[in-house]
Coordinates of C-alpha atoms and ligand atoms in Angstrom, one line a residue:
M1 CA 60.8 77.4 80.3
E2 CA 62.6 80.6 80.8
K3 CA 66.2 80.9 80.5
T4 CA 68.1 81.2 83.6
R5 CA 69.8 84.6 83.7
I6 CA 73.8 84.4 84.4
L7 CA 75.8 87.6 84.8
V8 CA 79.3 87.5 83.3
T9 CA 82.0 90.4 83.9
G10 CA 85.0 90.4 81.9
G11 CA 83.1 89.1 79.4
T12 CA 84.2 89.9 76.5
G13 CA 87.9 89.0 78.0
Y14 CA 89.7 85.7 76.9
I15 CA 88.3 83.3 79.0
G16 CA 84.9 84.7 79.2
S17 CA 83.8 84.9 75.9
H18 CA 84.3 81.3 75.5
T19 CA 82.3 80.7 78.9
T20 CA 79.4 83.1 77.2
V21 CA 79.8 80.4 74.2
E22 CA 79.2 77.6 76.2
L23 CA 76.9 78.8 79.0
I24 CA 74.7 79.9 75.7
N25 CA 75.5 76.4 74.7
A26 CA 73.8 74.9 77.8
G27 CA 70.8 76.7 77.6
F28 CA 71.7 80.2 79.9
E29 CA 70.5 83.7 78.6
V30 CA 73.9 85.7 79.5
V31 CA 73.9 89.5 80.5
I32 CA 77.8 90.5 79.9
I33 CA 79.1 93.4 81.4
D34 CA 83.0 94.8 80.4
N35 CA 84.5 98.0 80.6
L36 CA 86.5 96.5 77.2
S37 CA 89.9 97.8 79.1
N38 CA 91.6 94.8 77.7
S39 CA 88.9 93.5 75.0
N40 CA 86.6 94.6 71.9
R41 CA 83.1 94.7 70.6
E42 CA 83.5 92.3 68.3
V43 CA 83.8 89.5 70.6
L44 CA 80.4 89.8 70.8
D45 CA 79.9 88.9 67.0
G46 CA 82.4 86.2 67.7
I47 CA 80.2 85.3 70.6
E48 CA 77.4 85.1 68.1
A49 CA 78.7 84.0 64.9
I50 CA 79.3 80.6 66.8
T51 CA 76.0 80.5 69.0
G52 CA 73.7 82.1 67.1
V53 CA 73.0 84.4 70.2
R54 CA 73.9 87.6 71.2
P55 CA 74.8 87.8 74.4
N56 CA 73.4 91.1 76.8
F57 CA 76.1 93.6 77.2
V58 CA 76.4 96.6 79.0
E59 CA 79.6 98.3 78.6
G60 CA 80.7 99.6 82.3
D61 CA 83.5 98.9 85.0
C62 CA 82.3 97.0 88.3
N63 CA 84.4 99.3 90.2
D64 CA 81.2 101.9 89.9
T65 CA 78.2 100.4 92.4
A66 CA 75.7 102.4 90.7
T67 CA 76.4 101.0 86.9
L68 CA 75.9 97.6 88.6
R69 CA 73.2 98.9 90.4
K70 CA 71.5 99.5 86.8
L71 CA 72.5 96.7 85.3
F72 CA 71.0 94.3 88.4
T73 CA 68.0 96.9 87.6
D74 CA 67.5 96.5 84.2
Y75 CA 68.0 92.6 83.9
P76 CA 66.2 91.3 86.6
G77 CA 66.6 88.3 87.4
I78 CA 69.6 87.1 87.6
K79 CA 70.6 83.8 89.1
G80 CA 74.3 83.6 89.1
I81 CA 77.7 85.6 88.9
I82 CA 80.6 84.3 86.9
N83 CA 83.2 86.9 87.8
F84 CA 86.2 87.6 85.3
A85 CA 86.4 91.4 85.9
A86 CA 90.1 91.5 87.0
S87 CA 93.7 92.6 86.4
K88 CA 96.2 89.9 85.1
A89 CA 99.0 91.2 84.5
V90 CA 101.8 89.8 87.1
G91 CA 104.4 92.4 85.6
E92 CA 101.6 95.5 85.5
S93 CA 100.8 94.7 89.5
M94 CA 104.2 95.0 90.5
E95 CA 104.3 98.7 88.6
K96 CA 101.0 99.6 89.0
P97 CA 99.5 97.6 92.7
L98 CA 97.4 100.0 93.5
L99 CA 95.6 99.5 90.7
Y100 CA 95.6 96.0 90.9
Y101 CA 94.0 96.7 94.6
R102 CA 91.5 98.7 93.4
N103 CA 90.0 96.9 90.6
N104 CA 90.5 93.4 92.1
L105 CA 89.1 93.9 95.0
N106 CA 86.4 96.5 94.6
T107 CA 85.1 94.7 91.5
L108 CA 84.3 91.6 94.4
I109 CA 83.4 93.2 96.6
N110 CA 80.8 95.2 95.5
L111 CA 79.4 92.6 93.1
L112 CA 78.8 90.4 96.6
E113 CA 77.0 93.5 98.4
L114 CA 74.7 93.7 96.1
M115 CA 74.1 90.0 96.0
P116 CA 71.7 89.8 98.5
E117 CA 69.5 92.5 97.7
F118 CA 68.4 91.4 94.2
G119 CA 68.3 87.6 94.7
V120 CA 71.4 86.1 93.4
K121 CA 71.8 82.7 94.3
G122 CA 75.6 81.4 93.6
F123 CA 79.3 83.1 92.9
V124 CA 82.1 82.0 90.6
F125 CA 85.1 83.3 91.1
S126 CA 88.3 83.3 88.3
S127 CA 91.7 82.4 90.9
S128 CA 94.6 80.5 89.8
C129 CA 97.0 78.1 90.6
T130 CA 99.3 81.3 92.0
V131 CA 97.9 80.7 95.2
Y132 CA 100.3 77.5 95.4
G133 CA 103.0 79.7 94.6
E134 CA 106.6 76.6 93.9
P135 CA 104.9 73.6 95.5
D136 CA 107.1 71.3 97.5
E137 CA 104.7 68.3 95.8
N138 CA 103.1 68.3 92.4
P139 CA 100.5 67.3 91.3
V140 CA 99.0 70.7 93.8
T141 CA 95.8 69.7 95.3
E142 CA 93.2 71.4 96.7
R143 CA 94.4 71.4 100.1
S144 CA 98.1 71.8 99.2
P145 CA 99.8 75.0 101.0
I146 CA 99.2 78.4 100.1
K147 CA 102.5 80.4 99.8
T148 CA 102.5 84.1 100.2
A149 CA 101.7 85.6 97.0
T150 CA 104.6 86.7 94.7
S151 CA 103.6 89.6 93.0
P152 CA 100.4 92.4 93.8
Y153 CA 98.1 90.2 91.8
G154 CA 98.9 86.6 93.2
N155 CA 98.1 88.6 96.3
T156 CA 94.3 89.5 95.1
K157 CA 93.8 86.3 93.8
Q158 CA 94.4 85.3 97.5
I159 CA 93.2 87.8 99.1
C160 CA 89.5 87.7 97.2
E161 CA 89.2 84.3 97.9
E162 CA 89.7 85.6 101.6
I163 CA 87.3 87.6 101.4
I164 CA 84.6 85.1 99.7
T165 CA 84.8 82.8 102.6
D166 CA 84.4 85.0 105.2
T167 CA 81.4 86.6 103.5
V168 CA 79.8 83.5 102.9
N169 CA 81.0 82.2 106.8
A170 CA 79.6 85.2 107.7
G171 CA 76.1 84.1 106.8
S172 CA 75.5 85.0 103.1
P173 CA 72.7 84.2 101.9
W174 CA 74.7 83.0 97.9
N175 CA 76.9 80.1 98.3
A176 CA 80.4 80.3 96.4
I177 CA 83.1 78.5 93.8
I178 CA 86.6 78.8 93.8
L179 CA 87.7 78.1 90.7
R180 CA 91.7 77.8 90.1
Y181 CA 93.0 77.7 86.7
F182 CA 96.4 76.2 86.1
N183 CA 97.7 77.7 82.3
P184 CA 94.9 78.6 80.0
V185 CA 95.4 78.3 76.5
G186 CA 94.3 77.7 72.6
A187 CA 90.9 79.4 71.3
H188 CA 87.8 77.7 70.2
P189 CA 88.0 75.7 67.9
S190 CA 86.0 78.4 65.2
A191 CA 88.7 79.9 65.4
L192 CA 86.4 82.9 66.1
I193 CA 87.4 83.7 69.7
G194 CA 90.5 83.8 71.1
E195 CA 93.0 85.6 73.1
L196 CA 93.9 88.9 71.8
P197 CA 96.7 90.4 73.7
N198 CA 98.0 93.8 73.8
G199 CA 100.8 94.6 73.0
V200 CA 103.8 92.3 73.2
P201 CA 102.5 89.0 74.6
Q202 CA 104.2 87.7 78.2
N203 CA 103.0 84.9 78.6
L204 CA 104.5 81.6 76.8
I205 CA 101.1 81.1 73.9
P206 CA 100.4 84.0 72.3
Y207 CA 104.5 85.2 72.1
L208 CA 104.8 81.3 70.6
T209 CA 101.4 81.5 67.5
Q210 CA 103.1 85.3 67.3
T211 CA 106.3 84.4 66.5
A212 CA 105.1 81.0 64.1
I213 CA 103.3 83.7 61.8
G214 CA 106.3 86.0 61.7
I215 CA 105.3 89.2 64.1
R216 CA 107.7 87.9 66.4
K217 CA 111.4 87.2 65.6
E218 CA 112.5 84.4 67.8
L219 CA 110.7 83.0 70.9
S220 CA 112.9 83.0 73.9
V221 CA 112.2 80.2 76.4
F222 CA 113.3 81.6 80.0
G223 CA 115.5 78.6 81.1
N224 CA 116.6 75.0 80.8
D225 CA 118.7 74.8 83.9
Y226 CA 115.6 73.9 86.2
P227 CA 115.8 70.9 88.0
T228 CA 113.1 69.2 85.2
R229 CA 113.8 66.9 82.9
D230 CA 114.7 69.1 80.3
G231 CA 115.8 72.1 81.9
S232 CA 112.5 74.5 81.2
C233 CA 109.6 75.1 83.3
I234 CA 106.6 73.0 83.7
R235 CA 103.0 73.6 83.3
D236 CA 99.4 72.1 83.2
F237 CA 98.0 73.7 80.2
I238 CA 94.1 74.0 79.8
N239 CA 92.5 74.1 76.7
V240 CA 90.0 77.0 77.8
V241 CA 87.2 75.4 75.8
D242 CA 87.8 72.7 78.5
L243 CA 88.1 75.4 80.9
A244 CA 84.5 77.5 80.5
K245 CA 82.3 74.2 80.3
A246 CA 84.2 73.8 84.0
H247 CA 82.6 76.9 84.7
V248 CA 78.8 76.1 83.2
I249 CA 79.0 72.9 85.8
A250 CA 79.8 74.9 88.7
V251 CA 77.2 77.8 87.6
K252 CA 74.3 75.3 87.7
R253 CA 75.3 72.9 90.9
L254 CA 75.0 77.0 92.3
V255 CA 72.0 78.0 90.6
E256 CA 70.0 75.1 91.4
E257 CA 71.9 75.1 95.3
K258 CA 73.5 71.7 94.9
T259 CA 77.0 72.1 96.4
L260 CA 78.1 69.9 99.2
E261 CA 79.5 73.6 100.9
P262 CA 79.1 77.1 101.0
V263 CA 82.7 77.2 99.2
E264 CA 84.4 74.8 96.7
I265 CA 87.0 75.4 95.3
F266 CA 88.7 73.3 92.2
N267 CA 91.6 73.1 91.0
L268 CA 91.2 73.2 86.9
G269 CA 93.7 71.6 85.1
T270 CA 94.4 68.7 82.6
G271 CA 97.0 67.0 85.4
D272 CA 99.8 66.3 83.3
G273 CA 103.1 68.7 83.5
V274 CA 104.2 69.8 80.3
S275 CA 107.9 71.8 79.7
V276 CA 108.1 74.8 77.9
L277 CA 110.4 73.0 74.6
E278 CA 107.9 69.9 75.1
L279 CA 104.8 72.7 74.3
I280 CA 107.2 73.9 70.9
N281 CA 107.3 70.9 70.4
T282 CA 103.9 69.4 70.2
F283 CA 103.2 72.5 68.4
E284 CA 105.2 72.4 65.7
E285 CA 104.4 68.3 65.2
A286 CA 100.6 69.3 65.7
T287 CA 100.6 72.0 63.0
G288 CA 103.9 71.7 60.7
V289 CA 104.7 75.1 61.0
K290 CA 108.3 76.0 62.8
V291 CA 108.9 78.1 65.8
P292 CA 112.2 79.7 66.2
H293 CA 113.1 79.8 69.2
K294 CA 116.2 80.8 71.8
I295 CA 117.6 79.9 75.4
V296 CA 117.9 82.5 77.6
G297 CA 118.0 83.5 81.2
R298 CA 115.4 82.7 83.7
R299 CA 112.6 84.9 84.1
P300 CA 113.0 86.4 87.6
G301 CA 109.7 84.6 89.1
D302 CA 109.1 82.2 87.6
I303 CA 107.6 79.3 89.1
I304 CA 109.9 76.3 88.3
Q305 CA 107.3 73.2 88.4
V306 CA 103.6 73.1 89.3
W307 CA 100.4 70.7 87.5
A308 CA 97.2 70.4 88.8
D309 CA 95.5 67.2 90.8
P310 CA 92.3 67.7 89.3
T311 CA 90.4 64.7 91.1
H312 CA 88.3 66.9 93.5
A313 CA 86.5 69.1 89.9
N314 CA 86.7 65.4 87.6
T315 CA 84.6 63.0 91.0
V316 CA 82.9 66.2 91.8
L317 CA 81.8 68.2 88.8
G318 CA 81.8 64.9 86.6
W319 CA 83.8 67.1 84.6
K320 CA 87.5 65.9 82.7
A321 CA 89.9 68.7 80.7
D322 CA 90.1 65.9 77.3
T323 CA 91.0 67.8 74.7
P324 CA 94.6 67.0 73.2
L325 CA 97.1 69.5 73.4
A326 CA 98.0 68.6 69.2
D327 CA 94.1 69.9 69.0
T328 CA 95.0 72.8 71.5
M329 CA 97.8 73.9 69.5
V330 CA 96.1 73.9 66.2
S331 CA 93.6 76.1 68.0
A332 CA 95.6 78.5 68.8
W333 CA 97.4 78.9 65.6
K334 CA 94.0 78.9 63.3
W335 CA 93.4 81.7 65.7
Q336 CA 96.4 83.7 64.9
E337 CA 95.4 82.5 61.4
H338 CA 92.2 84.0 61.2
L339 CA 93.6 87.5 63.4
R340 CA 96.2 87.7 60.1
E341 CA 92.9 86.9 57.9
K342 CA 91.3 90.1 59.5
G343 CA 94.4 92.0 59.3
V344 CA 94.1 92.3 63.0
M345 CA 97.3 91.4 63.5
Ligands
WQD401 C1 104.8 79.6 80.8 C2 106.1 79.2 80.6 C3 107.7 81.3 81.4 C4 107.3 83.6 77.8 C5 101.1 83.7 84.4 C6 100.8 83.8 85.9 C7 99.5 82.9 86.9 C8 98.7 83.2 85.5 C9 98.7 82.5 84.2 C10 97.1 84.6 85.2 C11 107.5 79.9 81.9 C12 108.2 80.8 80.2 C13 106.9 82.7 78.5 C14 108.1 83.6 76.9 C15 109.1 80.9 78.2 N1 97.3 83.9 85.3 N2 107.7 81.5 78.6 N3 109.0 82.4 76.8 O1 104.1 82.2 84.4 O2 103.0 80.3 84.0 O3 101.7 82.2 84.4 O4 99.8 84.0 83.7 O5 96.6 85.7 84.3 O6 99.6 83.7 87.2 O7 101.8 84.2 86.3 O8 102.7 81.9 82.1 O9 102.7 81.9 79.9 O10 103.3 83.9 81.4 O11 104.6 81.1 81.3 O12 109.9 80.6 77.8 O13 107.8 84.3 76.3 O14 106.7 79.8 79.7 O15 109.6 81.3 82.2 O16 108.0 79.0 82.5 P1 103.0 81.8 83.7 P2 103.2 82.7 80.8

């Protein structure tokens, strides 16, 4: 039987590469488009080493309609799109808002416009728990209120969700699934793919593992005076492979036309809130490696606490994030060690 062809935009990035692996493992044929702005070609080697299959790869930018049109022509019969291609640094988005609006909105609009012409059935969108802002209540469900975005990056996620919904409501010949991720962390257990941040990491786990291996002197914990059980912020840290598997289920559902509504929205989290200090402890216990850290002031703009109610995804998708956090921390550490062995950092 011929394999179902799926387009993964941003497929050499962190979540895109893990999703590509799971798609290949599930029997899909993957076409990746990536402009390599925040990733590199070696990721394709990692994917091939894990799965035994090298995904089709187009180096190009989804901002460019001609590139996309050529891709759909060169790879006919694409049934679903999973859209990871986007800029995602909150701080950078404050400095370069137009870059964020241009990249994230144009990419989406270009893809949606081409779908009918090339007969694509389904669209999976990478959204974020950032749409809930500082929630009034935790855990948050998909019906929790959407709060005004606090960064251009966050705003692009909200606007993109609206663009998708408006287009579907106007009678698009395709359906969509919007996935709201909580905090994706860890790496593939093989340590052959993982997260590769540019420069000094802004996110907790890459900073933590780089500190543990000695690249950074110490990890700054941003605040221990929040109204939480230990004073540090609380997040829902979800294993990236668990997260990737949800995309496979989502795209399958769209391709097989099994969605219950034209736009379905799912929270992807574990359902457990874990504090920053608890996470550091879990890492140290799981790996036996100490993480030098100090408490510093709060980081402006941080949400105090947010974690998911993943019931909707658990019941409707039959999906659950079940990798223990300790295993996830071990995978993040193995990936950092792999980067050292390869001389990357
Ligand atoms: C987690 C916690 C920090 C670094 C952001 C985006 C979100 C998203 C994921 C997209 C916070 C604390 C961090 C450090 C620390 N989407 N921290 N020391 O802020 O929850 O979410 O990334 O790409 O939209 O807002 O993630 O990893 O930056 O921080 O103490 O050196 O760790 O204060 O409480 P965040 P994060």
